[in-house]
Amino acid sequence: MRLTHLSSLLLGTCLLSACGGSNNDSDTPTDGGTPPPTSFDHSVVGTVVYQGAVAGAEVCVDLNQNASCDSDEPSAIADAEGNYQIDWSSDVEMPVYDLIANWQQAAEASSKPALLKAAFRPDSLNTNASSTAAGSASTQAVISMEGVGKLVALQEHGGEINPMTHLEYQRVARMRAAGTTSLDIATQRTLLAALLLNIYERDGNPYKLSAEQSLSPEFIDTYRLHRHLEALIGDQLSDVLAVDDIMSTIRDQLKTLVEESAMSTEDYLASDPMAVRFLVNNALIAEEYIETPIDAKIMSDADWQVINSHFLEDDQLHSNFTLAPATLRSLFTLTYGTPDLTFVGSIVEGKVNGRVFDDRDGTDTPEECWNKELKHWVIEGDKDYQPPEIKYENNTLQTVYSGTSVPITIEFNKYSGTGEEWQAILSTTPPSLKLAELNWPSQVYRYRGKQAADVMCRVRGEFATWPMPSHQDPELLTTADVARLFWPAFYPDDVVVDEENKTIKLNITGEVTTYQWSLSTSPSDEPVLRMKQIDLPAAYAEFVSVDNYLIQGDKLIEVSIYEATDYSGKLGDYLSISFDGNEDNFNQRFYKHLETIVKGQ
């Protein structure tokens, strides 16, 4: 699973270092007359480093290797430069031990993500209960939530205690708990050393880290990324170096993600970014650690099937709910049956209003859209038009606007219907909708769409047209021309024309209505006359759509122009979700819930 060339290269090195000597006491000659000493003097001199020298750290010799400092074990206090020296005597000539440094400091901000859950290959899965339990303890954060710092080092590093020795100790602790042989541990340690040199772009001894090096932004950021992956993968794999192997593989891509976010590494990781989860999942699959991603936050094949059935297919049971922000009077829509049944409502002064719109009689007229590549109008099913296959990548769905080649990207966030994250989202919705009182399906999918360019469509076969003025030149159009064109029965007596501001005031019903017109370029690169009412209150202005008229030679054609959108645009403030409406009859329950609220008011 790991880089085979690196494994084979280091295996030989490890075997040489592990098998080069002998510990057989019979090889040591005695003089036959001098009794062996009963007490031996020992000394450890070293430095404690963690984002600079750790002054005042209590360092102990963990003789029983129980990962804690016992009262009867030798200890010392590190000075201002993190330096310490421990001297002691024992009846063991060559004691075996670990070194532990403990200190108190301000707790670090926690950014530990939820564990990445995946369908691991049977031969990769860590099924040893004791190993898993020990691993969980050994992968705890260096700084606890209570602000207690702890670093461990194996005795071979000459007293050096730092994040790198601690990381190595965590791996060795898992192997010890699993009963791994000394030779195999030595082999893995040699390979880990090579991986660390690659990850941190260093030469020489990876476990010798100065205070200055530990303070460098490059080291701190790389270490944060490394620990984030460790939190994601945990001890789920039997390969104790899986985290380091994956980190070595995707380090540069991780750093690119941070750079593109325009955030600090700490802030970026604190958000538990999905892009990192995708990257780690894909790397685990590529290295054959896992077969199919089923992380709680990553869309699986089963999730996409729900989206296909309840969100995409026109002839299926649609299950979608959209809630606009309060600035738009919390306008909401629910499709809860066939695509022709929609419950539409809004909230005005705390009161919920709504009703069902039924379009099963077929009043919806089909549209055809301008295809820029084919250079003609296309309706879905036309023989000349072959839509590209829908692509599913990570948590995004990629397709095109029907009849065109304009890319549509829909990004999904997956939530457990009973999970804390979804409940937190519900807590931000209007209390009058009582959405938190619903028993939601097991999975809820929030989506945000991105349309790469404007799309122009018109009613199929029955689109309305108007004649252009005799000059037939869009650039020569006047406000009087526009008023005469669209309101001939009221021009000029009931119309006030403002040529400078391109506005038209109409007094038809006793109330003055003001429109403003402009020219723009359509997706077909032809001129479009755009008309919009501009005298509505601000609360309603967002609801008013622009009327568009494509200018073609001697006529104007009524068209609809669907503007390009982005995740970060105004649609980002909407709560748009889909779900399995069949699960526990949720579609009907949701509809009845809203209907009851409206009737009760």
Coordinates of C-alpha atoms in Angstrom, one line a residue:
M1 CA 0.0 0.0 0.0
R2 CA 2.9 2.3 0.7
L3 CA 5.5 3.6 -1.7
T4 CA 7.1 0.3 -2.6
H5 CA 10.4 1.8 -3.7
L6 CA 10.8 3.6 -0.4
S7 CA 9.8 0.6 1.6
S8 CA 12.3 -1.7 -0.1
L9 CA 15.1 0.8 0.1
L10 CA 14.7 1.3 3.8
L11 CA 14.0 -2.3 4.7
G12 CA 17.6 -3.2 4.0
T13 CA 18.9 -0.2 5.9
C14 CA 16.6 -1.1 8.9
L15 CA 17.7 -4.7 8.9
L16 CA 21.4 -3.7 9.0
S17 CA 20.8 -1.3 11.9
A18 CA 18.6 -3.7 13.8
C19 CA 20.8 -6.8 13.4
G20 CA 24.3 -5.4 13.7
G21 CA 25.0 -6.2 17.3
S22 CA 24.4 -8.8 20.0
N23 CA 22.9 -8.5 23.5
N24 CA 24.1 -11.9 24.7
D25 CA 25.8 -11.4 28.1
S26 CA 27.9 -14.6 27.6
D27 CA 29.9 -12.7 25.0
T28 CA 31.3 -10.4 27.8
P29 CA 34.3 -12.0 29.5
T30 CA 34.7 -11.7 33.3
D31 CA 38.0 -11.8 35.3
G32 CA 36.5 -14.5 37.5
G33 CA 37.5 -12.7 40.7
T34 CA 36.0 -9.1 40.7
P35 CA 32.3 -9.0 41.7
P36 CA 30.0 -6.9 39.4
P37 CA 28.9 -3.5 40.6
T38 CA 25.6 -3.3 42.4
S39 CA 24.8 0.3 41.4
F40 CA 25.2 2.1 38.2
D41 CA 25.1 5.9 37.5
H42 CA 23.0 7.3 34.7
S43 CA 22.6 10.7 33.1
V44 CA 20.3 12.2 30.4
V45 CA 21.0 15.7 29.0
G46 CA 18.6 17.2 26.5
T47 CA 16.2 19.9 25.4
V48 CA 12.4 20.3 25.4
V49 CA 11.0 22.1 22.4
Y50 CA 7.4 22.8 21.3
Q51 CA 6.9 26.0 19.3
G52 CA 10.0 27.3 21.0
A53 CA 11.9 26.2 24.0
V54 CA 9.6 24.9 26.8
A55 CA 10.8 26.6 30.0
G56 CA 9.9 25.0 33.3
A57 CA 8.8 21.6 31.9
E58 CA 9.0 18.7 34.3
V59 CA 11.0 16.0 32.6
C60 CA 11.0 12.4 33.9
V61 CA 12.6 9.1 33.0
D62 CA 9.7 6.7 32.4
L63 CA 11.4 3.5 33.5
N64 CA 8.2 1.4 33.5
Q65 CA 7.1 2.9 30.2
N66 CA 3.5 3.5 31.3
A67 CA 3.4 6.9 29.6
S68 CA 3.3 8.8 32.9
C69 CA 5.7 10.3 35.4
D70 CA 5.5 8.2 38.7
S71 CA 6.7 9.7 41.9
D72 CA 9.6 7.3 42.2
E73 CA 11.0 8.0 38.7
P74 CA 14.0 10.4 38.2
S75 CA 13.0 13.9 37.1
A76 CA 14.2 17.4 36.6
I77 CA 12.9 20.9 35.6
A78 CA 13.9 22.4 32.2
D79 CA 15.6 25.9 32.4
A80 CA 14.6 29.0 30.4
E81 CA 16.1 27.5 27.2
G82 CA 14.3 24.2 27.6
N83 CA 17.6 22.5 28.7
Y84 CA 17.5 19.8 31.4
Q85 CA 19.8 17.2 33.0
I86 CA 18.6 14.1 35.0
D87 CA 21.1 12.1 37.0
W88 CA 20.2 8.9 38.9
S89 CA 21.6 5.6 40.0
S90 CA 20.0 2.1 39.7
D91 CA 20.9 -1.5 39.9
V92 CA 20.4 -1.8 36.1
E93 CA 23.4 -1.2 34.0
M94 CA 21.5 -0.4 30.7
P95 CA 17.9 0.7 31.7
V96 CA 15.2 0.9 29.0
Y97 CA 13.0 3.9 29.3
D98 CA 11.0 6.7 27.6
L99 CA 11.3 10.4 28.3
I100 CA 8.3 12.5 29.2
A101 CA 8.0 16.3 29.5
N102 CA 4.9 17.8 31.1
W103 CA 4.1 21.5 31.5
Q104 CA 1.3 23.9 31.9
Q105 CA 0.3 26.6 29.3
A106 CA -2.7 28.3 27.8
A107 CA -5.0 25.7 26.0
E108 CA -4.8 25.8 22.2
A109 CA -7.9 26.4 20.1
S110 CA -9.4 23.0 19.3
S111 CA -9.8 22.2 15.6
K112 CA -10.1 18.4 15.8
P113 CA -12.4 17.3 13.0
A114 CA -14.9 14.4 13.2
L115 CA -13.2 11.1 12.4
L116 CA -13.2 10.1 8.7
K117 CA -15.3 6.9 8.4
A118 CA -14.7 4.8 5.3
A119 CA -15.1 1.3 3.9
F120 CA -11.6 0.0 4.7
R121 CA -10.2 -2.9 3.0
P122 CA -10.4 -6.0 5.3
D123 CA -6.6 -6.4 5.2
S124 CA -6.1 -2.8 6.2
L125 CA -8.6 -2.4 9.0
N126 CA -7.3 -2.3 12.5
T127 CA -9.3 -5.0 14.2
N128 CA -7.1 -5.5 17.3
A129 CA -9.1 -4.0 20.1
S130 CA -6.1 -3.4 22.4
S131 CA -4.1 -1.8 19.6
T132 CA -7.1 0.5 18.8
A133 CA -7.5 1.5 22.4
A134 CA -3.8 2.2 22.9
G135 CA -3.7 4.1 19.6
S136 CA -6.6 6.3 20.7
A137 CA -4.7 7.2 23.8
S138 CA -1.4 7.7 22.0
T139 CA -2.9 10.2 19.4
Q140 CA -4.1 12.7 21.9
A141 CA -3.3 16.4 21.3
V142 CA 0.1 17.6 22.7
I143 CA -1.8 20.4 24.5
S144 CA -5.0 19.2 26.3
M145 CA -8.2 21.1 26.6
E146 CA -7.1 21.9 30.2
G147 CA -3.8 23.4 28.9
V148 CA -1.5 20.6 30.0
G149 CA 1.3 20.0 27.6
K150 CA 2.9 16.5 27.2
L151 CA 5.6 15.3 24.9
V152 CA 7.3 11.9 24.8
A153 CA 10.6 10.7 23.3
L154 CA 12.2 7.3 23.0
Q155 CA 15.6 7.0 24.7
E156 CA 17.6 6.7 21.5
H157 CA 17.3 10.4 20.7
G158 CA 19.9 11.6 23.3
G159 CA 17.5 13.5 25.4
E160 CA 15.7 15.4 22.6
I161 CA 12.0 15.9 23.3
N162 CA 9.9 17.6 20.7
P163 CA 6.9 17.2 18.4
M164 CA 8.8 14.8 16.1
T165 CA 9.9 12.5 18.9
H166 CA 6.4 12.6 20.2
L167 CA 4.9 11.6 16.8
E168 CA 7.4 8.7 16.6
Y169 CA 6.5 7.6 20.1
Q170 CA 2.8 7.5 19.2
R171 CA 3.5 5.1 16.3
V172 CA 5.7 2.9 18.5
A173 CA 3.1 2.9 21.3
R174 CA 0.6 1.4 18.9
M175 CA 3.1 -1.2 17.8
R176 CA 4.0 -2.1 21.3
A177 CA 0.3 -2.6 22.3
A178 CA -0.2 -4.8 19.2
G179 CA 2.7 -7.0 20.1
T180 CA 4.8 -6.1 17.1
T181 CA 8.3 -7.6 17.2
S182 CA 11.4 -5.5 17.9
L183 CA 12.7 -6.1 14.4
D184 CA 9.4 -4.9 12.8
I185 CA 9.3 -1.9 15.1
A186 CA 12.9 -1.0 14.0
T187 CA 11.9 -1.4 10.4
Q188 CA 8.9 0.9 10.8
R189 CA 10.9 3.5 12.7
T190 CA 13.4 3.7 9.9
L191 CA 10.7 4.2 7.3
L192 CA 9.0 6.8 9.5
A193 CA 12.2 8.8 9.7
A194 CA 12.4 8.9 5.9
L195 CA 8.7 9.9 5.6
L196 CA 9.2 12.7 8.2
L197 CA 12.2 14.1 6.3
N198 CA 10.1 14.2 3.2
I199 CA 7.0 15.7 4.9
Y200 CA 9.0 18.5 6.6
E201 CA 11.5 18.9 3.8
R202 CA 14.5 18.4 6.1
D203 CA 17.9 16.7 5.9
G204 CA 19.8 14.7 8.5
N205 CA 18.2 13.7 11.8
P206 CA 14.4 14.3 11.7
Y207 CA 14.2 14.1 15.5
K208 CA 16.7 16.9 16.2
L209 CA 14.6 20.1 16.3
S210 CA 15.9 23.4 17.5
A211 CA 13.7 26.0 19.2
E212 CA 14.2 28.3 16.2
Q213 CA 13.1 25.6 13.7
S214 CA 10.0 24.7 15.8
L215 CA 9.0 28.4 15.6
S216 CA 9.2 28.7 11.8
P217 CA 5.8 29.2 10.2
E218 CA 6.6 26.5 7.6
F219 CA 7.2 23.9 10.3
I220 CA 4.1 25.0 12.4
D221 CA 1.8 24.9 9.4
T222 CA 3.1 21.6 8.1
Y223 CA 2.7 20.1 11.6
R224 CA -0.9 21.4 11.9
L225 CA -1.7 19.8 8.6
H226 CA -0.1 16.5 9.7
R227 CA -2.1 16.5 13.0
H228 CA -5.3 17.3 11.1
L229 CA -4.8 14.2 9.0
E230 CA -4.1 12.2 12.1
A231 CA -7.4 13.3 13.6
L232 CA -9.2 12.5 10.4
I233 CA -7.8 9.0 9.9
G234 CA -7.1 8.1 13.6
D235 CA -6.1 4.5 14.3
Q236 CA -8.6 2.9 12.0
L237 CA -5.9 1.3 9.9
S238 CA -3.6 -1.5 10.9
D239 CA -0.8 0.2 9.1
V240 CA 0.6 2.5 11.8
L241 CA 2.3 4.8 9.2
A242 CA -0.8 5.2 7.0
V243 CA -1.2 8.8 8.2
D244 CA 2.4 9.7 7.5
D245 CA 2.3 7.9 4.1
I246 CA -0.8 9.9 3.0
M247 CA 0.6 13.2 4.4
S248 CA 3.8 12.6 2.4
T249 CA 1.7 12.0 -0.7
I250 CA -0.6 15.0 -0.5
R251 CA 1.4 17.6 1.5
D252 CA 1.8 20.0 -1.5
Q253 CA -1.9 19.7 -2.4
L254 CA -2.9 20.5 1.2
K255 CA -0.8 23.6 1.2
T256 CA -2.3 24.7 -2.0
L257 CA -5.8 24.4 -0.5
V258 CA -4.8 26.6 2.4
E259 CA -3.2 29.1 0.0
E260 CA -6.3 29.3 -2.1
S261 CA -8.5 29.8 0.9
A262 CA -6.7 33.1 1.7
M263 CA -6.9 32.0 5.4
S264 CA -4.3 31.0 7.9
T265 CA -3.7 27.3 8.2
E266 CA -5.1 27.3 11.7
D267 CA -8.3 29.1 10.7
Y268 CA -8.7 27.0 7.6
L269 CA -8.4 23.7 9.4
A270 CA -10.7 24.9 12.2
S271 CA -13.5 25.0 9.7
D272 CA -13.0 21.3 9.0
P273 CA -13.0 21.9 5.2
M274 CA -14.6 19.4 3.0
A275 CA -11.8 19.9 0.4
V276 CA -9.4 18.3 2.8
R277 CA -11.7 15.4 3.5
F278 CA -12.1 14.8 -0.3
L279 CA -8.3 14.9 -0.8
V280 CA -7.6 12.5 2.0
N281 CA -10.4 10.1 0.9
N282 CA -9.1 10.1 -2.7
A283 CA -5.6 9.5 -1.5
L284 CA -6.7 6.6 0.7
I285 CA -8.4 5.0 -2.3
A286 CA -5.5 5.6 -4.6
E287 CA -3.1 4.0 -2.1
E288 CA -5.7 1.1 -1.7
Y289 CA -6.2 1.6 2.0
I290 CA -10.0 2.0 1.4
E291 CA -12.3 0.9 -1.4
T292 CA -15.4 3.2 -1.2
P293 CA -15.7 6.4 0.8
I294 CA -18.6 6.5 3.2
D295 CA -17.5 9.3 5.4
A296 CA -20.5 10.9 7.2
K297 CA -19.9 14.1 5.3
I298 CA -19.1 12.7 1.9
M299 CA -21.8 11.8 -0.6
S300 CA -22.0 8.0 -1.3
D301 CA -23.6 6.2 -4.2
A302 CA -26.7 5.8 -2.0
D303 CA -26.8 9.6 -1.4
W304 CA -26.6 10.4 -5.1
Q305 CA -29.4 8.0 -5.8
V306 CA -31.6 10.0 -3.4
I307 CA -30.6 13.2 -5.2
N308 CA -31.3 11.6 -8.6
S309 CA -34.8 10.5 -7.5
H310 CA -35.9 13.4 -5.4
F311 CA -34.1 16.4 -6.9
L312 CA -33.2 15.8 -10.6
E313 CA -35.7 13.6 -12.3
D314 CA -38.8 15.4 -13.5
D315 CA -41.0 12.3 -13.4
Q316 CA -40.0 11.3 -9.9
L317 CA -41.2 12.3 -6.4
H318 CA -39.7 15.7 -5.9
S319 CA -38.6 16.5 -2.3
N320 CA -37.2 20.0 -2.0
F321 CA -37.5 22.9 0.4
T322 CA -36.1 26.4 -0.1
L323 CA -36.2 29.2 2.4
A324 CA -35.2 32.8 1.5
P325 CA -33.6 35.1 4.1
A326 CA -35.7 37.4 6.3
T327 CA -34.9 40.3 4.0
L328 CA -37.1 38.6 1.4
R329 CA -39.9 37.9 4.0
S330 CA -38.6 34.4 4.4
L331 CA -40.3 33.3 1.2
F332 CA -40.4 29.4 1.1
T333 CA -41.3 26.7 -1.3
L334 CA -41.8 23.0 -0.8
T335 CA -42.3 20.4 -3.5
Y336 CA -43.8 17.4 -1.8
G337 CA -45.2 15.1 -4.4
T338 CA -45.1 15.3 -8.2
P339 CA -43.1 18.2 -9.7
D340 CA -46.5 20.0 -10.3
L341 CA -47.4 20.4 -6.6
T342 CA -45.7 23.2 -4.7
F343 CA -46.5 24.7 -1.3
V344 CA -45.5 28.4 -1.4
G345 CA -45.5 30.8 1.5
S346 CA -43.9 33.7 3.3
I347 CA -43.7 35.3 6.7
V348 CA -45.1 38.7 7.2
E349 CA -44.8 40.3 10.6
G350 CA -44.3 36.9 12.2
K351 CA -47.4 35.4 10.5
V352 CA -47.0 32.5 8.1
N353 CA -49.0 32.7 4.9
G354 CA -49.1 30.0 2.2
R355 CA -51.0 27.9 -0.2
V356 CA -50.6 25.0 -2.7
F357 CA -50.0 25.7 -6.4
D358 CA -51.2 22.8 -8.6
D359 CA -49.9 22.7 -12.1
R360 CA -50.9 19.2 -12.9
D361 CA -53.3 20.5 -15.7
G362 CA -50.2 21.2 -17.7
T363 CA -50.3 25.0 -17.8
D364 CA -46.6 25.2 -17.7
T365 CA -45.5 25.9 -21.2
P366 CA -42.2 24.2 -22.4
E367 CA -39.3 26.4 -23.1
E368 CA -36.5 26.2 -25.6
C369 CA -33.1 27.7 -24.9
W370 CA -30.4 29.3 -27.0
N371 CA -27.5 27.0 -27.6
K372 CA -24.4 29.1 -28.4
E373 CA -22.5 26.2 -29.9
L374 CA -25.3 24.9 -32.2
K375 CA -26.4 28.5 -32.8
H376 CA -30.1 27.7 -32.6
W377 CA -32.9 27.2 -30.1
V378 CA -33.0 23.8 -28.4
I379 CA -35.5 22.0 -26.3
E380 CA -34.6 18.9 -24.4
G381 CA -35.0 15.9 -26.6
D382 CA -34.0 17.6 -29.9
K383 CA -32.1 15.2 -32.1
D384 CA -29.3 17.7 -32.7
Y385 CA -28.6 18.1 -29.0
Q386 CA -26.9 15.5 -26.9
P387 CA -26.5 16.6 -23.3
P388 CA -23.3 15.6 -21.5
E389 CA -23.5 12.9 -18.9
I390 CA -23.9 14.1 -15.3
K391 CA -20.7 13.9 -13.3
Y392 CA -20.4 13.3 -9.6
E393 CA -17.2 14.4 -8.0
N394 CA -16.7 14.5 -4.3
N395 CA -19.8 16.4 -3.1
T396 CA -20.5 18.2 -6.3
L397 CA -22.8 17.4 -9.2
Q398 CA -21.8 18.8 -12.6
T399 CA -24.2 19.1 -15.5
V400 CA -25.4 21.8 -18.0
Y401 CA -28.5 24.0 -18.2
S402 CA -31.0 22.0 -20.2
G403 CA -30.6 22.6 -24.0
T404 CA -27.3 24.5 -23.6
S405 CA -23.7 23.8 -22.8
V406 CA -23.6 26.3 -19.9
P407 CA -22.0 24.5 -16.9
I408 CA -24.1 24.0 -13.8
T409 CA -22.3 22.9 -10.6
I410 CA -24.3 22.0 -7.5
E411 CA -22.5 21.6 -4.3
F412 CA -24.1 19.5 -1.6
N413 CA -23.5 19.4 2.2
K414 CA -24.7 16.3 3.8
Y415 CA -26.1 16.3 7.4
S416 CA -27.5 13.7 9.7
G417 CA -31.2 14.5 10.3
T418 CA -30.7 14.1 14.0
G419 CA -27.1 15.5 14.2
E420 CA -25.9 18.6 16.0
E421 CA -24.9 20.4 12.8
W422 CA -28.3 20.1 11.2
Q423 CA -30.0 21.2 14.5
A424 CA -27.8 24.2 14.6
I425 CA -28.9 25.2 11.1
L426 CA -32.6 24.7 12.1
S427 CA -32.0 27.0 15.1
T428 CA -31.3 29.9 12.7
T429 CA -34.6 29.5 10.8
P430 CA -37.8 31.5 11.6
P431 CA -39.3 30.2 14.9
S432 CA -42.8 30.5 13.4
L433 CA -42.0 27.7 10.9
K434 CA -41.2 25.3 13.8
L435 CA -38.8 23.3 11.6
A436 CA -36.9 22.0 14.6
E437 CA -40.1 20.2 15.7
L438 CA -40.1 17.9 12.6
N439 CA -38.7 14.4 12.7
W440 CA -36.3 14.8 9.7
P441 CA -35.1 12.0 7.4
S442 CA -31.9 10.2 8.3
Q443 CA -30.0 12.4 5.8
V444 CA -30.6 16.0 4.7
Y445 CA -28.7 17.5 1.7
R446 CA -28.2 21.3 1.6
Y447 CA -27.3 22.5 -1.9
R448 CA -25.9 25.6 -3.5
G449 CA -25.8 26.1 -7.2
K450 CA -23.4 27.8 -9.6
Q451 CA -24.3 28.7 -13.2
A452 CA -21.3 29.7 -15.2
A453 CA -23.0 32.0 -17.7
D454 CA -26.3 33.6 -18.6
V455 CA -28.9 31.4 -20.3
M456 CA -31.6 32.7 -22.6
C457 CA -34.9 30.8 -23.2
R458 CA -38.3 31.5 -24.8
V459 CA -41.7 29.8 -24.9
R460 CA -41.7 27.0 -27.4
G461 CA -43.5 28.0 -30.6
E462 CA -45.8 30.6 -29.0
F463 CA -43.5 33.3 -27.9
A464 CA -44.8 36.9 -28.1
T465 CA -43.3 39.4 -30.5
W466 CA -43.5 43.2 -31.1
P467 CA -42.5 45.2 -34.2
M468 CA -39.5 47.4 -34.0
P469 CA -39.8 51.1 -34.8
S470 CA -39.3 51.9 -38.5
H471 CA -35.6 52.7 -38.0
Q472 CA -35.0 49.1 -36.8
D473 CA -31.8 50.3 -34.9
P474 CA -31.5 49.4 -31.2
E475 CA -29.1 52.3 -30.7
L476 CA -31.7 54.7 -32.0
L477 CA -34.4 53.6 -29.6
T478 CA -35.9 56.3 -27.5
T479 CA -38.0 56.1 -24.3
A480 CA -40.9 57.4 -26.4
D481 CA -40.4 54.5 -28.8
V482 CA -40.5 52.0 -25.9
A483 CA -43.7 53.6 -24.4
R484 CA -45.4 53.6 -27.8
L485 CA -44.3 50.1 -28.4
F486 CA -45.6 48.4 -25.2
W487 CA -48.5 50.8 -24.2
P488 CA -49.9 52.0 -27.5
A489 CA -53.4 52.4 -26.1
F490 CA -52.2 54.8 -23.3
Y491 CA -49.5 56.7 -25.2
P492 CA -49.2 59.7 -25.0
D493 CA -52.1 60.8 -22.7
D494 CA -51.5 58.5 -19.7
V495 CA -47.7 58.2 -20.1
V496 CA -44.9 60.5 -18.8
V497 CA -41.6 60.0 -20.6
D498 CA -38.2 60.8 -19.1
E499 CA -35.7 60.4 -21.9
E500 CA -32.7 61.4 -19.7
N501 CA -33.4 58.6 -17.1
K502 CA -35.1 56.2 -19.5
T503 CA -38.1 56.0 -17.3
I504 CA -41.8 55.7 -18.2
K505 CA -44.6 56.6 -15.7
L506 CA -48.0 55.1 -16.3
N507 CA -51.3 56.1 -14.8
I508 CA -53.7 53.4 -15.9
T509 CA -55.6 52.5 -12.7
G510 CA -55.3 55.8 -10.8
E511 CA -51.9 54.7 -9.4
V512 CA -48.6 55.7 -11.0
T513 CA -46.3 52.9 -12.0
T514 CA -42.7 53.6 -13.0
Y515 CA -40.6 51.5 -15.4
Q516 CA -37.0 51.8 -16.5
W517 CA -35.5 50.3 -19.7
S518 CA -32.0 49.6 -20.8
L519 CA -30.1 47.7 -23.5
S520 CA -27.7 44.8 -22.9
T521 CA -26.2 41.9 -24.9
S522 CA -27.9 38.5 -24.9
P523 CA -26.2 35.0 -24.8
S524 CA -26.7 35.0 -28.6
D525 CA -24.7 38.2 -28.8
E526 CA -27.8 40.1 -30.0
P527 CA -29.2 43.2 -28.3
V528 CA -31.8 42.8 -25.6
L529 CA -34.2 45.4 -24.3
R530 CA -34.7 45.1 -20.5
M531 CA -37.7 46.5 -18.6
K532 CA -38.1 46.6 -14.8
Q533 CA -40.6 48.3 -12.4
I534 CA -38.5 50.5 -10.1
D535 CA -41.0 52.2 -7.8
L536 CA -41.8 49.3 -5.5
P537 CA -40.9 49.3 -1.8
A538 CA -37.4 47.9 -1.0
A539 CA -39.0 44.8 0.6
Y540 CA -40.6 43.8 -2.7
A541 CA -37.9 44.9 -5.1
E542 CA -36.1 41.6 -5.0
F543 CA -39.3 39.8 -6.1
V544 CA -39.6 41.8 -9.3
S545 CA -38.2 40.1 -12.3
V546 CA -36.8 41.9 -15.3
D547 CA -38.7 41.6 -18.6
N548 CA -36.4 40.9 -21.5
Y549 CA -37.0 41.4 -25.2
L550 CA -34.6 40.0 -27.8
I551 CA -34.1 42.4 -30.7
Q552 CA -33.9 40.5 -34.0
G553 CA -34.1 42.7 -37.1
D554 CA -37.6 44.2 -37.4
K555 CA -39.1 42.5 -34.3
L556 CA -38.7 42.0 -30.5
I557 CA -39.1 38.6 -29.0
E558 CA -40.1 38.0 -25.4
V559 CA -37.4 35.9 -23.7
S560 CA -36.4 34.9 -20.2
I561 CA -32.7 35.4 -19.2
Y562 CA -31.5 33.4 -16.3
E563 CA -28.4 35.1 -15.0
A564 CA -25.2 33.4 -14.0
T565 CA -25.0 32.7 -10.2
D566 CA -22.3 31.7 -7.8
Y567 CA -22.2 30.1 -4.4
S568 CA -21.1 33.4 -2.9
G569 CA -23.9 35.4 -4.5
K570 CA -27.3 36.2 -3.1
L571 CA -28.5 32.6 -3.4
G572 CA -25.9 31.7 -0.7
D573 CA -28.2 33.2 1.9
Y574 CA -31.0 30.7 1.0
L575 CA -31.5 27.4 2.8
S576 CA -32.1 25.0 -0.1
I577 CA -32.4 21.3 0.8
S578 CA -33.4 18.0 -0.6
F579 CA -34.1 14.7 1.1
D580 CA -35.7 11.3 0.7
G581 CA -39.4 12.3 0.8
N582 CA -40.5 8.7 1.0
E583 CA -38.7 8.0 4.3
D584 CA -41.3 7.7 7.0
N585 CA -43.7 9.6 4.6
F586 CA -41.7 12.8 5.2
N587 CA -43.1 14.7 2.2
Q588 CA -46.7 14.5 3.4
R589 CA -45.6 15.1 7.0
F590 CA -43.8 18.3 6.0
Y591 CA -46.7 19.5 3.9
K592 CA -49.2 18.8 6.7
H593 CA -46.8 20.6 9.1
L594 CA -46.8 23.8 7.0
E595 CA -50.5 23.6 6.3
T596 CA -51.3 23.3 10.0
I597 CA -49.2 26.3 10.8
V598 CA -50.9 28.4 8.1
K599 CA -54.4 27.3 9.1
G600 CA -53.7 28.0 12.7
Q601 CA -53.1 31.6 12.0

